[in-house]
Tab-separated table of C-alpha atoms and ligand atoms in Angstrom:
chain	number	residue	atom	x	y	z
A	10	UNK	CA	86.908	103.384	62.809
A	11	UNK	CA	83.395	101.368	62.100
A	12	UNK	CA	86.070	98.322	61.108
A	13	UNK	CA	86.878	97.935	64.617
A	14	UNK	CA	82.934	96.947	65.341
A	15	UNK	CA	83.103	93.536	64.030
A	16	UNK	CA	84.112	91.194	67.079
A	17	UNK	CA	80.846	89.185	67.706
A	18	UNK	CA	78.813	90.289	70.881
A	19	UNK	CA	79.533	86.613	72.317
A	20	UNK	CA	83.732	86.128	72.133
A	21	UNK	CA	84.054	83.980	75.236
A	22	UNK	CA	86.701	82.939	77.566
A	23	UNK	CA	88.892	85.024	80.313
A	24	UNK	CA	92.079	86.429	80.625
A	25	UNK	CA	93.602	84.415	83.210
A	26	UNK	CA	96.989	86.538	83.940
A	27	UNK	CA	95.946	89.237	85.291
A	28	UNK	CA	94.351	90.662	88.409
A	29	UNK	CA	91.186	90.517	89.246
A	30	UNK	CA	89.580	92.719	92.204
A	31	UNK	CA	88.094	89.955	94.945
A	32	UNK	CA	85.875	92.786	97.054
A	33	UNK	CA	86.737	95.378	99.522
A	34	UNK	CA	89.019	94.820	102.503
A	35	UNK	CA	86.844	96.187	104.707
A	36	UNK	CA	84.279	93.241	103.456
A	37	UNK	CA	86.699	90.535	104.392
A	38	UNK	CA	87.281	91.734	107.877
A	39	UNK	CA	83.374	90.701	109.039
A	40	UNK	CA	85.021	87.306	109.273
A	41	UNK	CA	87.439	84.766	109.632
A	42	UNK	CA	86.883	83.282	105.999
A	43	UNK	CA	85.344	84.714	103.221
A	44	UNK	CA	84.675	82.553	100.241
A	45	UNK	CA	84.667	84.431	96.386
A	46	UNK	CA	84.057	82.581	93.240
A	47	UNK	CA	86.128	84.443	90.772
A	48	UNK	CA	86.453	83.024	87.292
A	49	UNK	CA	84.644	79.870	88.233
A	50	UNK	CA	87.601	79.029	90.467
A	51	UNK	CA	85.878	78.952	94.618
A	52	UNK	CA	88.382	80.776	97.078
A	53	UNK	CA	88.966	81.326	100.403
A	54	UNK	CA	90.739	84.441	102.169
A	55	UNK	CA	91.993	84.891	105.519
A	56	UNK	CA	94.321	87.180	107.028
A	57	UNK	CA	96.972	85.645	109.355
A	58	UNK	CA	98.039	86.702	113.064
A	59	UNK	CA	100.890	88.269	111.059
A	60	UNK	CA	98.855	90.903	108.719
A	61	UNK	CA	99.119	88.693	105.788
A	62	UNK	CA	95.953	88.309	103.681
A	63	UNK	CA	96.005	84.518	102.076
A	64	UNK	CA	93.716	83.243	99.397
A	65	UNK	CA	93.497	78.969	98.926
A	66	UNK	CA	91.513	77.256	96.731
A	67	UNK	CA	88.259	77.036	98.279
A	68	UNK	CA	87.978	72.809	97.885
A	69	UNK	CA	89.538	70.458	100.304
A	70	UNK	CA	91.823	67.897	98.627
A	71	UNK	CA	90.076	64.996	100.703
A	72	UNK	CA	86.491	64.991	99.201
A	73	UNK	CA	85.865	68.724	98.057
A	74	UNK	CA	84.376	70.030	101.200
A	75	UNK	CA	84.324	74.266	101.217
A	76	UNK	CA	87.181	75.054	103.436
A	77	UNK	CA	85.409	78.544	104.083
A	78	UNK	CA	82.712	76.543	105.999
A	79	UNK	CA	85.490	75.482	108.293
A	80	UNK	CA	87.293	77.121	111.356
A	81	UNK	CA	90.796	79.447	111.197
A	82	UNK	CA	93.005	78.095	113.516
A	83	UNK	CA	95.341	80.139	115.562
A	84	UNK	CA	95.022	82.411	112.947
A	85	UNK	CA	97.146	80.422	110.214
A	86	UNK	CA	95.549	77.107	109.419
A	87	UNK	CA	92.350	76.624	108.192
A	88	UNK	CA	90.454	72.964	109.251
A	89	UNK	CA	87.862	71.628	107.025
A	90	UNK	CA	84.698	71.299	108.043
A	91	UNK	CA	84.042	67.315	107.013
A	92	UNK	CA	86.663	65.848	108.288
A	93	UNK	CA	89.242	68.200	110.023
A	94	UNK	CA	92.290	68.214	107.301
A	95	UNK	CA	94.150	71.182	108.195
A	96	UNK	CA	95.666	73.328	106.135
A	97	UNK	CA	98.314	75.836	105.949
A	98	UNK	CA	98.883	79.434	104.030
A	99	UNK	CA	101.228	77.822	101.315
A	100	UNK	CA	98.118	75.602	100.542
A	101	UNK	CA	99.854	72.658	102.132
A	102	UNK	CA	98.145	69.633	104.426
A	103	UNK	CA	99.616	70.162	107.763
A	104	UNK	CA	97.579	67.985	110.239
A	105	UNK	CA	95.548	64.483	109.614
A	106	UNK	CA	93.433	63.995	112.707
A	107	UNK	CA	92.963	60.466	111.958
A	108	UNK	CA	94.308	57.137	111.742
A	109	UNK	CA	98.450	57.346	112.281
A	110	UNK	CA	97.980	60.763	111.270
A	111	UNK	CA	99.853	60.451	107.341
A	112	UNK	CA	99.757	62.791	105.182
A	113	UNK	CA	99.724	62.026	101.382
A	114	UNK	CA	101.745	64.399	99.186
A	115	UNK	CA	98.525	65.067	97.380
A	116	UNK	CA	96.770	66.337	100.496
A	117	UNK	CA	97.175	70.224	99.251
A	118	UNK	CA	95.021	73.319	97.976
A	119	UNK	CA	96.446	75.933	95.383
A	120	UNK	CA	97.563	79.187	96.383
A	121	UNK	CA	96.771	82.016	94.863
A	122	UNK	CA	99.220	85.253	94.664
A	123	UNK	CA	96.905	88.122	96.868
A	124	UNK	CA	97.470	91.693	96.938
A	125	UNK	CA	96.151	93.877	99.276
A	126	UNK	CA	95.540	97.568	97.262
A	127	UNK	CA	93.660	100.659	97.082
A	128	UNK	CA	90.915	99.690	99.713
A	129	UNK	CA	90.706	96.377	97.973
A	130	UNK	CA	92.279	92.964	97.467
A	131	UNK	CA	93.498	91.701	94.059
A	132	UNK	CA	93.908	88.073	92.804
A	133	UNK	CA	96.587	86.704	90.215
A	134	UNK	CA	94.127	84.260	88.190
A	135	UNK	CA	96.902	82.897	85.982
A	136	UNK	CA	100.225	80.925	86.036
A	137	UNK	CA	102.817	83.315	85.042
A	138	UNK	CA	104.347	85.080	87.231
A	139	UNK	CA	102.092	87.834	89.064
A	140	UNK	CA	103.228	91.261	88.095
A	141	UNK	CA	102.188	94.011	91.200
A	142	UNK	CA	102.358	96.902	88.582
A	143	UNK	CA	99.625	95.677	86.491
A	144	UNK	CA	96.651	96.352	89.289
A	145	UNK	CA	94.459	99.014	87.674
A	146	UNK	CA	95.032	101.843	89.191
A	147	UNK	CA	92.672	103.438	91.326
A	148	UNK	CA	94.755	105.304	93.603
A	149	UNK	CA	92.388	107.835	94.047
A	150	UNK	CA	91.029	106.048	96.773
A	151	UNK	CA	94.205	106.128	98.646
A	152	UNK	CA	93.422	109.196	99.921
A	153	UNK	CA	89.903	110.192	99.340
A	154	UNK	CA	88.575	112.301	101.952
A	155	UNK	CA	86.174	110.857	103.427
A	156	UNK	CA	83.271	113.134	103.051
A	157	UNK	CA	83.309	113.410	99.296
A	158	UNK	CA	83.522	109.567	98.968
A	159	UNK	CA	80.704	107.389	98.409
A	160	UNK	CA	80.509	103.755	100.025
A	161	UNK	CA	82.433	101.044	99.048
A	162	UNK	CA	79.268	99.274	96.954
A	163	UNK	CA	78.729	95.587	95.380
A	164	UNK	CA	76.214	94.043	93.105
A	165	UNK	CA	76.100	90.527	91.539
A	166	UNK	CA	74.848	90.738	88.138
A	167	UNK	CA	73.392	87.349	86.261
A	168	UNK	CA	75.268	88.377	83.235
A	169	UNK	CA	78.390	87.954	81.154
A	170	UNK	CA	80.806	90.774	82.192
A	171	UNK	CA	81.698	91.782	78.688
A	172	UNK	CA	77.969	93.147	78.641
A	173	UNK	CA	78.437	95.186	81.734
A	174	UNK	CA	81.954	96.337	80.002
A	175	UNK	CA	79.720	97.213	76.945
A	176	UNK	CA	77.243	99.510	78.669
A	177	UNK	CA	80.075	100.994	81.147
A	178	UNK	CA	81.753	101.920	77.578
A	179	UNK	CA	78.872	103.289	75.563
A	180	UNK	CA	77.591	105.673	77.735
A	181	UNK	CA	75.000	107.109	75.067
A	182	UNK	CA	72.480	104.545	77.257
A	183	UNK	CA	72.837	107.647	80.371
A	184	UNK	CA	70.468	110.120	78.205
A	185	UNK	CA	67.569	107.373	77.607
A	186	UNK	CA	68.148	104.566	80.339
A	187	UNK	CA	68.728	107.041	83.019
A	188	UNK	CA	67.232	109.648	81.684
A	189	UNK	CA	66.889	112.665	84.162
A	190	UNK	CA	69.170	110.921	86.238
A	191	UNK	CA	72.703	111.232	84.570
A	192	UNK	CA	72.021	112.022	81.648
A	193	UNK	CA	68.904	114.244	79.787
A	194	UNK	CA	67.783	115.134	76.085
A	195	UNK	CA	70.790	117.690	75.942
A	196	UNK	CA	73.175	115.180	76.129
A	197	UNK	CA	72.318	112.436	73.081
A	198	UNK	CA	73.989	114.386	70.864
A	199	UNK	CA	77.458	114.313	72.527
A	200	UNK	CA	80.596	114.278	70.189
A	201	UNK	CA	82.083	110.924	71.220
A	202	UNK	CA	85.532	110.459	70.713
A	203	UNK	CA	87.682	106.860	71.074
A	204	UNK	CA	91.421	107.025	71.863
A	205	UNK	CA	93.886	103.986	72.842
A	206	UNK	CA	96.221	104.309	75.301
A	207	UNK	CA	98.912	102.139	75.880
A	208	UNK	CA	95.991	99.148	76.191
A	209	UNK	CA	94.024	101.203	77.559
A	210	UNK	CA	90.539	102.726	75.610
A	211	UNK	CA	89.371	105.525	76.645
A	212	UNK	CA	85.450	106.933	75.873
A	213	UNK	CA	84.789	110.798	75.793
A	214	UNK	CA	81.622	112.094	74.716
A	215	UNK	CA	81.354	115.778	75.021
A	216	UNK	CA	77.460	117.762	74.717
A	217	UNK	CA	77.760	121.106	74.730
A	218	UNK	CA	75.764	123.891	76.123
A	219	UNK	CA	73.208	121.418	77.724
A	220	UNK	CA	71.167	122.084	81.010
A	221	UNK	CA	73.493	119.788	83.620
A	222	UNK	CA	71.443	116.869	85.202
A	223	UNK	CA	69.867	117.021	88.541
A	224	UNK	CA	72.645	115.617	90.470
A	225	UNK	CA	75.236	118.028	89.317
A	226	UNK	CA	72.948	120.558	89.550
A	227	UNK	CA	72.849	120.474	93.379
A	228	UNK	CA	76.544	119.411	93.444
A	229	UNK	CA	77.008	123.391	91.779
A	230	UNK	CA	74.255	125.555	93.758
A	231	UNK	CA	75.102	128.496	91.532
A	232	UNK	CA	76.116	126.692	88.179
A	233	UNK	CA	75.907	128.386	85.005
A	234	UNK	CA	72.487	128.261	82.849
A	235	UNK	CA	74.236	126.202	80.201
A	236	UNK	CA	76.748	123.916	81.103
A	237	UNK	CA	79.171	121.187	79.120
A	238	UNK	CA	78.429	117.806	79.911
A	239	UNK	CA	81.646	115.699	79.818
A	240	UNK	CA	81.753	111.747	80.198
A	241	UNK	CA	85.371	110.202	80.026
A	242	UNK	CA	85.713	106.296	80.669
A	243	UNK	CA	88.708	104.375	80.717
A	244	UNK	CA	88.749	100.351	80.520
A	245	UNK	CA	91.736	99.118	81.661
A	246	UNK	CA	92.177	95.470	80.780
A	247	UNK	CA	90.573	92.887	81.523
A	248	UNK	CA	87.728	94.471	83.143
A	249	UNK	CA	88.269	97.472	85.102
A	250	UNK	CA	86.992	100.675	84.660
A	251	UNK	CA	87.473	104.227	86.163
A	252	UNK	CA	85.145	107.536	84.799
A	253	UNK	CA	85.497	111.054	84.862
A	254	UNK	CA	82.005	112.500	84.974
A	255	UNK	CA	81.077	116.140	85.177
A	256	UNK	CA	79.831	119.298	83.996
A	257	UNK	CA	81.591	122.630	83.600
A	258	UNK	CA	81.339	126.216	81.939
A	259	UNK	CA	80.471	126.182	78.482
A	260	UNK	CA	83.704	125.442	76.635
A	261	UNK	CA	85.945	125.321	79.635
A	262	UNK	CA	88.262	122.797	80.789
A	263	UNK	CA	86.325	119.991	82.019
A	264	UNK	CA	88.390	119.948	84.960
A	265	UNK	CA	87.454	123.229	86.292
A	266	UNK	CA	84.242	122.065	86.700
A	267	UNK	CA	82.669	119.571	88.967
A	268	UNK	CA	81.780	116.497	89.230
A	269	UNK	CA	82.945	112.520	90.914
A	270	UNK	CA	85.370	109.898	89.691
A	271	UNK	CA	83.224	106.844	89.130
A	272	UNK	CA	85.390	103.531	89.750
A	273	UNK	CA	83.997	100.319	88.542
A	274	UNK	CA	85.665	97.008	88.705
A	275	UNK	CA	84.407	94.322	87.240
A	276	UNK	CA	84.966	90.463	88.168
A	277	UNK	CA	83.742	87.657	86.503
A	278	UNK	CA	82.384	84.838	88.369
A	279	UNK	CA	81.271	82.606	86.009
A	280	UNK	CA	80.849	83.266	82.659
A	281	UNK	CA	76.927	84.167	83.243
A	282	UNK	CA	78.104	86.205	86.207
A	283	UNK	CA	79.672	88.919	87.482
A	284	UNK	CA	80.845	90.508	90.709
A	285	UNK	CA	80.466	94.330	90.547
A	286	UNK	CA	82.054	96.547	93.216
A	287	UNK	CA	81.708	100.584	92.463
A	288	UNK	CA	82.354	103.595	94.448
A	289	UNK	CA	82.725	107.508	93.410
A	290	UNK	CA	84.577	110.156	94.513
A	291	UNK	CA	83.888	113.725	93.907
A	292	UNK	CA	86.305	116.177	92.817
A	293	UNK	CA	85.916	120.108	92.203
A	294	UNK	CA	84.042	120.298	94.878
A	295	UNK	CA	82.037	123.637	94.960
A	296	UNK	CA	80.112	123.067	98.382
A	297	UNK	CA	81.237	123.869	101.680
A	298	UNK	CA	78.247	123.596	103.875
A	299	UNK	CA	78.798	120.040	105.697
A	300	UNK	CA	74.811	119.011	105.982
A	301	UNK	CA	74.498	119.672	102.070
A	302	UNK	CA	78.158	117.439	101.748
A	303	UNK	CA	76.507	114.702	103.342
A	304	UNK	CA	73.326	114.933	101.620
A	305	UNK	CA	75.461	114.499	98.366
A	306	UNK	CA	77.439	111.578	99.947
A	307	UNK	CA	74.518	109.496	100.203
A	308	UNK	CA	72.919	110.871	97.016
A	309	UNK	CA	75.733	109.903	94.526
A	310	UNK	CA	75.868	106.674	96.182
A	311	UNK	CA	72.174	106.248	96.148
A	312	UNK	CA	71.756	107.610	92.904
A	313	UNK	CA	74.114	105.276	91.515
A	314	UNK	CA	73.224	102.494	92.904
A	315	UNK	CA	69.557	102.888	91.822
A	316	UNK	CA	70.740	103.613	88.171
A	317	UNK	CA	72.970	99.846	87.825
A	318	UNK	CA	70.518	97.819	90.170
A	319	UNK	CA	66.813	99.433	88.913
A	320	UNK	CA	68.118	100.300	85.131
A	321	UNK	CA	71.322	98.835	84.050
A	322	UNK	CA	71.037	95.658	85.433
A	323	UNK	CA	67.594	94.361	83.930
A	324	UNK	CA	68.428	95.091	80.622
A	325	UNK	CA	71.616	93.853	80.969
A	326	UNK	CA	70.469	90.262	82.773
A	327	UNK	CA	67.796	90.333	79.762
A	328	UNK	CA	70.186	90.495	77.320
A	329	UNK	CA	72.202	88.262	78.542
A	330	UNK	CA	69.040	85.501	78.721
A	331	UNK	CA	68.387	86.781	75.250
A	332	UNK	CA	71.642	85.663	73.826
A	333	UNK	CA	71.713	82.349	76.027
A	334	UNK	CA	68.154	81.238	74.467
A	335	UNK	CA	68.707	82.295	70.860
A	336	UNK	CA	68.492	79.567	68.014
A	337	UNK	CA	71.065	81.202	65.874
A	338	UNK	CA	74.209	83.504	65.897
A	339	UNK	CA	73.065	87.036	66.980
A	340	UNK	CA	74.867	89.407	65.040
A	341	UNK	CA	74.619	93.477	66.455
A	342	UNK	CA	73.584	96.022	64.019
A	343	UNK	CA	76.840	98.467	64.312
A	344	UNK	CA	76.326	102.458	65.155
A	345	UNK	CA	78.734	105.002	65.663
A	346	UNK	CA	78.534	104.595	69.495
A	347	UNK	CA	79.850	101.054	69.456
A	348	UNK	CA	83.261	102.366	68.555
A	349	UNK	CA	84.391	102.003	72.222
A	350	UNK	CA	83.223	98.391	73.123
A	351	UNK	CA	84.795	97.246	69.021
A	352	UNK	CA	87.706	98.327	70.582
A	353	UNK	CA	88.200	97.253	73.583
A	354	UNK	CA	86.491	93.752	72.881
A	355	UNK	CA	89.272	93.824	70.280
A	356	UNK	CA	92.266	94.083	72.531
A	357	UNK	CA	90.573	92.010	74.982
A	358	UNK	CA	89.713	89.075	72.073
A	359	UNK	CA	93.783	89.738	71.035
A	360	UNK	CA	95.081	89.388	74.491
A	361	UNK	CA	93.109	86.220	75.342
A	362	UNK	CA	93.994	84.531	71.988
A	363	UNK	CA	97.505	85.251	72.467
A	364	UNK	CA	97.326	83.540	76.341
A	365	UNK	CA	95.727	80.797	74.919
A	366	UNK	CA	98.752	80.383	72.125
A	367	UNK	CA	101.682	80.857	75.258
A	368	UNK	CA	99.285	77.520	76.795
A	369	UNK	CA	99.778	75.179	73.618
A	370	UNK	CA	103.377	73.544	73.759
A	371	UNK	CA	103.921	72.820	70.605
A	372	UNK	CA	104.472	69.300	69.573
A	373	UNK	CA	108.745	68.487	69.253
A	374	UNK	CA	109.384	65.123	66.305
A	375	UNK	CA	111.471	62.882	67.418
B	30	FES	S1	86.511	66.758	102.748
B	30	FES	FE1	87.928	67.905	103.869
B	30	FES	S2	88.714	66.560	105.342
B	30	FES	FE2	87.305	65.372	104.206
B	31	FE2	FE1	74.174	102.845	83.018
């Protein structure tokens, strides 16, 4: 197992073929155009008359102006704010205000395949062709009720995403980073177990006969004494992640407990950057008095919140300033802990390598 913890803490580059989650729908209804910079590429979504959500390179083809500062026009063309090129949703120039009014062939933006799922939309970043089954699946916000689900959050993080990936993957950081929060002296010594699924890794650390943590505690009024902690995180490639998180009677089937499906989805935005959107949504619910529901509602979300923004992100923005300012090659001391991110940084690392192979035509003598 500790041979899979050798893939340096700074393997770069993306995975372009693949989704990538560009923010809530709900976000991109505020407005006519909503720009997103997702893997350093600048994009702009609309959503025609006809119901049909469009995302176009962000850059006009004249002299680089941001489309998204622009106007939508009759709800299909979007005009650049410089000098009025409009454009259409296949990316195409359809209207030169001036002079005779020409059109060069050039005068076109890149499309990019959109997909409108699970509360959110979803971007194709690469060439091949997009394949629909391949959006992580977080269906269990299809049909959340509403009460037990927390908002539909964002943060932008100054940091590489593979960092966030790490900490989302190790959570051993819950019992000292947020201590008395989600985690507590009971749980450090969790057996942590590492299974791959499909391409999937999955994280399950498992403390037993623990006193459950303060949210959980009020999530069960009349929990057990001792409880089992259980933590299970799934990364789904490149950089989505969904966690079961809960407590339940000592040596019982974590699912008869209680306790909220954390979602995380991860975008980069540059390589120092990253777009983080995160909800929850409880399950086993063991409360039925609506003014205590509600209290919960906004406690999860607060409580989470406060945990990535207050105490995940600092560390996580120092490290990454750390690693950017560092006169030599920072090699991490390896624990048992770091099985999860070896592995998935591992698949990842494989996955990207092997894109980059598919890109290099190789050379034919003549
Ligand atoms: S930069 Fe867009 S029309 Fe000139
Ligand atoms: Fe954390």
């Amino acid at each position: 197992m500790l041979s899979d913890l050798t893939q340096p803490m700074t393997t770069g580059g993306f995975l372009r073929n693949a989704w990538y989650m560009a923010g809530w729908v709900d976000d991109f209804c505020q407005a006519p155009l909503t720009h997103r910079t997702m893997l350093d590429e600048p994009i702009v979504f609309f959503k025609t008359g006809s119901g049909q959500w469009v995302a176009l390179e962000d850059r006009c083809a004249h002299r680089f102006a941001p489309l998204s500062q622009g106007h939508l026009l009759e709800g299909c063309r979007v005009q650049c704010p410089y000098h009025g090129l409009e454009y259409d949703a296949t990316g195409a120039c359809v209207n030169n205000p001036h002079g005779a009014g020409r059109i060069p062939p050039s005068a076109r933006v890149k499309v990019w395949p959109v997909v409108e799922r699970h509360r959110a939309l979803w971007v194709w970043m690469g060439e091949q062709t997009p394949q629909p089954d391949a959006i992580p699946d977080y269906s269990i916000l299809d049909h959340a009720p509403t009460l037990h689900s927390t908002r539909l959050d964002y943060l932008s993080i100054r940091a590489n995403y593979r960092l966030i990936i790490d900490n989302l993957l190790d959570l051993s950081h819950t019992s000292y980073l947020h201590e008395g929060l989600i985690g507590n002296a009971d749980t450090v010594r969790s057996d942590t177990q590492c299974e791959v699924e499909g391409s999937d890794v999955i994280v399950t650390r498992h403390a037993r006969d623990a006193s459950a943590p303060a949210i959980f505690a009020q999530c069960w009024p009349d929990h057990p004494p001792r409880v089992d902690k259980v933590t299970r995180m799934r990364w789904m490639a490149p950089s989505s992640l969904r966690l079961l998180s809960c407590i339940c009677e000592p040596g019982r089937d974590p699912m008869t407990g209680t306790g909220f499906h954390a979602l995380h989805m991860l975008t980069p935005e540059s390589a120092q950057t990253t777009h983080y959107f995160f909800t929850a949504v409880r399950f086993g619910v063991k409360t039925d008095d609506l003014a205590l529901d509600l209290e919960l509602q906004e406690k999860i979300a607060r409580m989470r919140r406060f945990a990535f923004e207050e105490q995940d992100a600092p560390v996580i923005e120092a490290q990454q300033r750390y690693l950017d300012c560092a006169n030599r090659v920072l090699e991490p001391v390896l624990l048992e802990i770091d099985v999860g991110p070896a592995r998935y940084r591992r698949i990842l690392a494989q996955r990207i390598e092997a894109e980059r192979r598919s890109l290099i035509r190789p050379v034919v003598a003549r």
